[in-house]
Amino acid sequence: ADHVIQNEINFTEALNKAIQIAESGQFVTFGIVPKSPHTGYGYIKQGKKIGDGYKIESFVEKPNLSDAKKFISSGKYYWNSGMFVFKASSFLDEMKKFNIEIYESCKKSMEKSSSDLGFTRIDEKEFAKCPSDSIDYALMEKTENAVVIPLDAGWSDIGSWSSLWEV
């Protein structure tokens, strides 16, 4: 993984909140509380309060600096961490609805899988047929059950040499 989380206590608290929300069938992602306007991250706009999180109103691709400043000043946007918590059964049900190609591809990969040394080895040829959409595009932007939990835990995605240097 290319994530660094420096405050394990805050992360654990947010994770426990996410688990409770996910138990009800919701799809939870962590929205990083932004420290500054950043054009290298996607953003999530919070909507209505749901328990310890917020219904996701929208996802926004990496903005220009002017828009990033507006997002930060509004107090309603978070950086998209790309980390998720959900029940597998909920995920499969929603994938059947919103992205049957990915669902069927993964299902065939598992049906043709084998076991070796305690590992499940999915069928490589079947899995290679799977569309390469991100979970954001394939599911999160389509489901009505998406929730964001704010996370302030010293997160960095280590997506560049400069972010690695900062850590």
PDB file of N, CA and C in Angstrom, residues 114-167:
ATOM      1  N   SER A 114      -7.940 -22.287  -8.086  1.00  0.00           N
ATOM      2  CA  SER A 114      -7.367 -23.507  -7.514  1.00  0.00           C
ATOM      3  C   SER A 114      -6.758 -23.158  -6.160  1.00  0.00           C
ATOM      4  N   SER A 115      -6.509 -24.184  -5.373  1.00  0.00           N
ATOM      5  CA  SER A 115      -5.851 -23.992  -4.077  1.00  0.00           C
ATOM      6  C   SER A 115      -4.440 -24.538  -4.154  1.00  0.00           C
ATOM      7  N   ASP A 116      -3.512 -23.803  -3.526  1.00  0.00           N
ATOM      8  CA  ASP A 116      -2.109 -24.206  -3.558  1.00  0.00           C
ATOM      9  C   ASP A 116      -1.434 -23.663  -2.308  1.00  0.00           C
ATOM     10  N   LEU A 117      -0.918 -24.543  -1.472  1.00  0.00           N
ATOM     11  CA  LEU A 117      -0.201 -24.151  -0.260  1.00  0.00           C
ATOM     12  C   LEU A 117      -1.033 -23.241   0.650  1.00  0.00           C
ATOM     13  N   GLY A 118      -2.337 -23.494   0.692  1.00  0.00           N
ATOM     14  CA  GLY A 118      -3.207 -22.698   1.545  1.00  0.00           C
ATOM     15  C   GLY A 118      -3.679 -21.396   0.918  1.00  0.00           C
ATOM     16  N   PHE A 119      -3.318 -21.135  -0.318  1.00  0.00           N
ATOM     17  CA  PHE A 119      -3.721 -19.915  -1.015  1.00  0.00           C
ATOM     18  C   PHE A 119      -4.767 -20.248  -2.069  1.00  0.00           C
ATOM     19  N   THR A 120      -5.690 -19.337  -2.285  1.00  0.00           N
ATOM     20  CA  THR A 120      -6.611 -19.457  -3.410  1.00  0.00           C
ATOM     21  C   THR A 120      -5.978 -18.711  -4.570  1.00  0.00           C
ATOM     22  N   ARG A 121      -5.807 -19.404  -5.662  1.00  0.00           N
ATOM     23  CA  ARG A 121      -5.199 -18.811  -6.854  1.00  0.00           C
ATOM     24  C   ARG A 121      -6.298 -18.654  -7.908  1.00  0.00           C
ATOM     25  N   ILE A 122      -6.676 -17.398  -8.145  1.00  0.00           N
ATOM     26  CA  ILE A 122      -7.740 -17.145  -9.115  1.00  0.00           C
ATOM     27  C   ILE A 122      -7.226 -17.460 -10.522  1.00  0.00           C
ATOM     28  N   ASP A 123      -8.167 -17.727 -11.419  1.00  0.00           N
ATOM     29  CA  ASP A 123      -7.810 -18.033 -12.797  1.00  0.00           C
ATOM     30  C   ASP A 123      -7.320 -16.762 -13.496  1.00  0.00           C
ATOM     31  N   GLU A 124      -6.081 -16.780 -13.891  1.00  0.00           N
ATOM     32  CA  GLU A 124      -5.444 -15.589 -14.455  1.00  0.00           C
ATOM     33  C   GLU A 124      -6.094 -15.145 -15.764  1.00  0.00           C
ATOM     34  N   LYS A 125      -6.426 -16.104 -16.637  1.00  0.00           N
ATOM     35  CA  LYS A 125      -7.018 -15.745 -17.936  1.00  0.00           C
ATOM     36  C   LYS A 125      -8.387 -15.088 -17.759  1.00  0.00           C
ATOM     37  N   GLU A 126      -9.203 -15.645 -16.877  1.00  0.00           N
ATOM     38  CA  GLU A 126     -10.519 -15.053 -16.635  1.00  0.00           C
ATOM     39  C   GLU A 126     -10.390 -13.677 -15.989  1.00  0.00           C
ATOM     40  N   PHE A 127      -9.490 -13.559 -15.021  1.00  0.00           N
ATOM     41  CA  PHE A 127      -9.337 -12.281 -14.329  1.00  0.00           C
ATOM     42  C   PHE A 127      -8.813 -11.195 -15.268  1.00  0.00           C
ATOM     43  N   ALA A 128      -7.997 -11.572 -16.240  1.00  0.00           N
ATOM     44  CA  ALA A 128      -7.461 -10.600 -17.198  1.00  0.00           C
ATOM     45  C   ALA A 128      -8.570  -9.972 -18.047  1.00  0.00           C
ATOM     46  N   LYS A 129      -9.710 -10.632 -18.137  1.00  0.00           N
ATOM     47  CA  LYS A 129     -10.847 -10.103 -18.904  1.00  0.00           C
ATOM     48  C   LYS A 129     -11.627  -9.035 -18.126  1.00  0.00           C
ATOM     49  N   CYS A 130     -11.332  -8.893 -16.857  1.00  0.00           N
ATOM     50  CA  CYS A 130     -12.065  -7.959 -15.998  1.00  0.00           C
ATOM     51  C   CYS A 130     -11.765  -6.510 -16.390  1.00  0.00           C
ATOM     52  N   PRO A 131     -12.801  -5.687 -16.568  1.00  0.00           N
ATOM     53  CA  PRO A 131     -12.555  -4.263 -16.832  1.00  0.00           C
ATOM     54  C   PRO A 131     -11.724  -3.647 -15.698  1.00  0.00           C
ATOM     55  N   SER A 132     -10.892  -2.694 -16.029  1.00  0.00           N
ATOM     56  CA  SER A 132      -9.968  -2.126 -15.034  1.00  0.00           C
ATOM     57  C   SER A 132     -10.466  -0.808 -14.461  1.00  0.00           C
ATOM     58  N   ASP A 133     -11.747  -0.743 -14.149  1.00  0.00           N
ATOM     59  CA  ASP A 133     -12.300   0.458 -13.526  1.00  0.00           C
ATOM     60  C   ASP A 133     -11.943   0.504 -12.053  1.00  0.00           C
ATOM     61  N   SER A 134     -11.769   1.707 -11.531  1.00  0.00           N
ATOM     62  CA  SER A 134     -11.539   1.868 -10.094  1.00  0.00           C
ATOM     63  C   SER A 134     -12.847   1.627  -9.354  1.00  0.00           C
ATOM     64  N   ILE A 135     -12.754   1.357  -8.066  1.00  0.00           N
ATOM     65  CA  ILE A 135     -13.955   1.177  -7.257  1.00  0.00           C
ATOM     66  C   ILE A 135     -14.790   2.461  -7.233  1.00  0.00           C
ATOM     67  N   ASP A 136     -14.137   3.614  -7.329  1.00  0.00           N
ATOM     68  CA  ASP A 136     -14.878   4.879  -7.372  1.00  0.00           C
ATOM     69  C   ASP A 136     -15.823   4.908  -8.571  1.00  0.00           C
ATOM     70  N   TYR A 137     -15.283   4.623  -9.773  1.00  0.00           N
ATOM     71  CA  TYR A 137     -16.095   4.670 -10.984  1.00  0.00           C
ATOM     72  C   TYR A 137     -17.076   3.505 -11.067  1.00  0.00           C
ATOM     73  N   ALA A 138     -16.617   2.322 -10.698  1.00  0.00           N
ATOM     74  CA  ALA A 138     -17.437   1.121 -10.845  1.00  0.00           C
ATOM     75  C   ALA A 138     -18.602   1.067  -9.871  1.00  0.00           C
ATOM     76  N   LEU A 139     -18.433   1.650  -8.689  1.00  0.00           N
ATOM     77  CA  LEU A 139     -19.454   1.490  -7.666  1.00  0.00           C
ATOM     78  C   LEU A 139     -19.768   2.760  -6.869  1.00  0.00           C
ATOM     79  N   MET A 140     -18.755   3.353  -6.259  1.00  0.00           N
ATOM     80  CA  MET A 140     -18.995   4.425  -5.283  1.00  0.00           C
ATOM     81  C   MET A 140     -19.751   5.622  -5.869  1.00  0.00           C
ATOM     82  N   GLU A 141     -19.493   5.969  -7.114  1.00  0.00           N
ATOM     83  CA  GLU A 141     -20.174   7.112  -7.718  1.00  0.00           C
ATOM     84  C   GLU A 141     -21.599   6.774  -8.146  1.00  0.00           C
ATOM     85  N   LYS A 142     -21.972   5.494  -8.092  1.00  0.00           N
ATOM     86  CA  LYS A 142     -23.295   5.062  -8.546  1.00  0.00           C
ATOM     87  C   LYS A 142     -24.223   4.671  -7.409  1.00  0.00           C
ATOM     88  N   THR A 143     -23.685   4.130  -6.341  1.00  0.00           N
ATOM     89  CA  THR A 143     -24.521   3.639  -5.248  1.00  0.00           C
ATOM     90  C   THR A 143     -25.144   4.783  -4.461  1.00  0.00           C
ATOM     91  N   GLU A 144     -26.307   4.510  -3.908  1.00  0.00           N
ATOM     92  CA  GLU A 144     -26.970   5.463  -3.017  1.00  0.00           C
ATOM     93  C   GLU A 144     -26.491   5.274  -1.576  1.00  0.00           C
ATOM     94  N   ASN A 145     -25.620   4.298  -1.361  1.00  0.00           N
ATOM     95  CA  ASN A 145     -25.209   3.908  -0.007  1.00  0.00           C
ATOM     96  C   ASN A 145     -23.773   4.300   0.319  1.00  0.00           C
ATOM     97  N   ALA A 146     -23.282   5.374  -0.271  1.00  0.00           N
ATOM     98  CA  ALA A 146     -21.900   5.804  -0.041  1.00  0.00           C
ATOM     99  C   ALA A 146     -21.828   6.822   1.094  1.00  0.00           C
ATOM    100  N   VAL A 147     -20.922   6.568   2.024  1.00  0.00           N
ATOM    101  CA  VAL A 147     -20.749   7.424   3.208  1.00  0.00           C
ATOM    102  C   VAL A 147     -19.267   7.777   3.338  1.00  0.00           C
ATOM    103  N   VAL A 148     -18.995   8.997   3.744  1.00  0.00           N
ATOM    104  CA  VAL A 148     -17.621   9.420   4.022  1.00  0.00           C
ATOM    105  C   VAL A 148     -17.486   9.692   5.520  1.00  0.00           C
ATOM    106  N   ILE A 149     -16.403   9.195   6.082  1.00  0.00           N
ATOM    107  CA  ILE A 149     -16.056   9.487   7.473  1.00  0.00           C
ATOM    108  C   ILE A 149     -14.809  10.364   7.446  1.00  0.00           C
ATOM    109  N   PRO A 150     -14.859  11.533   8.083  1.00  0.00           N
ATOM    110  CA  PRO A 150     -13.673  12.381   8.129  1.00  0.00           C
ATOM    111  C   PRO A 150     -12.537  11.686   8.883  1.00  0.00           C
ATOM    112  N   LEU A 151     -11.337  11.804   8.352  1.00  0.00           N
ATOM    113  CA  LEU A 151     -10.160  11.193   8.961  1.00  0.00           C
ATOM    114  C   LEU A 151      -9.048  12.225   9.069  1.00  0.00           C
ATOM    115  N   ASP A 152      -8.609  12.463  10.288  1.00  0.00           N
ATOM    116  CA  ASP A 152      -7.471  13.345  10.551  1.00  0.00           C
ATOM    117  C   ASP A 152      -6.467  12.514  11.339  1.00  0.00           C
ATOM    118  N   ALA A 153      -5.596  11.820  10.606  1.00  0.00           N
ATOM    119  CA  ALA A 153      -4.700  10.866  11.250  1.00  0.00           C
ATOM    120  C   ALA A 153      -3.286  10.922  10.688  1.00  0.00           C
ATOM    121  N   GLY A 154      -2.884  12.083  10.203  1.00  0.00           N
ATOM    122  CA  GLY A 154      -1.535  12.192   9.667  1.00  0.00           C
ATOM    123  C   GLY A 154      -1.346  11.345   8.422  1.00  0.00           C
ATOM    124  N   TRP A 155      -2.345  11.366   7.516  1.00  0.00           N
ATOM    125  CA  TRP A 155      -2.352  10.547   6.309  1.00  0.00           C
ATOM    126  C   TRP A 155      -1.544  11.186   5.190  1.00  0.00           C
ATOM    127  N   SER A 156      -0.873  10.353   4.427  1.00  0.00           N
ATOM    128  CA  SER A 156      -0.256  10.760   3.168  1.00  0.00           C
ATOM    129  C   SER A 156      -0.332   9.570   2.233  1.00  0.00           C
ATOM    130  N   ASP A 157      -0.533   9.850   0.962  1.00  0.00           N
ATOM    131  CA  ASP A 157      -0.620   8.742   0.018  1.00  0.00           C
ATOM    132  C   ASP A 157       0.727   8.383  -0.615  1.00  0.00           C
ATOM    133  N   ILE A 158       1.757   9.107  -0.292  1.00  0.00           N
ATOM    134  CA  ILE A 158       3.102   8.842  -0.819  1.00  0.00           C
ATOM    135  C   ILE A 158       3.050   8.636  -2.337  1.00  0.00           C
ATOM    136  N   GLY A 159       2.311   9.518  -3.012  1.00  0.00           N
ATOM    137  CA  GLY A 159       2.146   9.387  -4.449  1.00  0.00           C
ATOM    138  C   GLY A 159       3.199  10.117  -5.265  1.00  0.00           C
ATOM    139  N   SER A 160       4.132  10.753  -4.604  1.00  0.00           N
ATOM    140  CA  SER A 160       5.189  11.476  -5.336  1.00  0.00           C
ATOM    141  C   SER A 160       6.445  11.504  -4.467  1.00  0.00           C
ATOM    142  N   TRP A 161       7.561  11.854  -5.080  1.00  0.00           N
ATOM    143  CA  TRP A 161       8.809  11.947  -4.327  1.00  0.00           C
ATOM    144  C   TRP A 161       8.715  13.036  -3.262  1.00  0.00           C
ATOM    145  N   SER A 162       8.007  14.136  -3.585  1.00  0.00           N
ATOM    146  CA  SER A 162       7.895  15.220  -2.609  1.00  0.00           C
ATOM    147  C   SER A 162       7.073  14.779  -1.399  1.00  0.00           C
ATOM    148  N   SER A 163       6.018  13.983  -1.609  1.00  0.00           N
ATOM    149  CA  SER A 163       5.226  13.517  -0.463  1.00  0.00           C
ATOM    150  C   SER A 163       6.020  12.503   0.361  1.00  0.00           C
ATOM    151  N   LEU A 164       6.848  11.702  -0.278  1.00  0.00           N
ATOM    152  CA  LEU A 164       7.717  10.787   0.457  1.00  0.00           C
ATOM    153  C   LEU A 164       8.711  11.595   1.308  1.00  0.00           C
ATOM    154  N   TRP A 165       9.257  12.652   0.736  1.00  0.00           N
ATOM    155  CA  TRP A 165      10.200  13.506   1.464  1.00  0.00           C
ATOM    156  C   TRP A 165       9.539  14.134   2.699  1.00  0.00           C
ATOM    157  N   GLU A 166       8.275  14.569   2.544  1.00  0.00           N
ATOM    158  CA  GLU A 166       7.562  15.179   3.681  1.00  0.00           C
ATOM    159  C   GLU A 166       7.414  14.200   4.834  1.00  0.00           C
ATOM    160  N   VAL A 167       7.180  12.942   4.525  1.00  0.00           N
ATOM    161  CA  VAL A 167       7.025  11.921   5.563  1.00  0.00           C
ATOM    162  C   VAL A 167       8.368  11.589   6.164  1.00  0.00           C
TER     163      VAL A 167
END
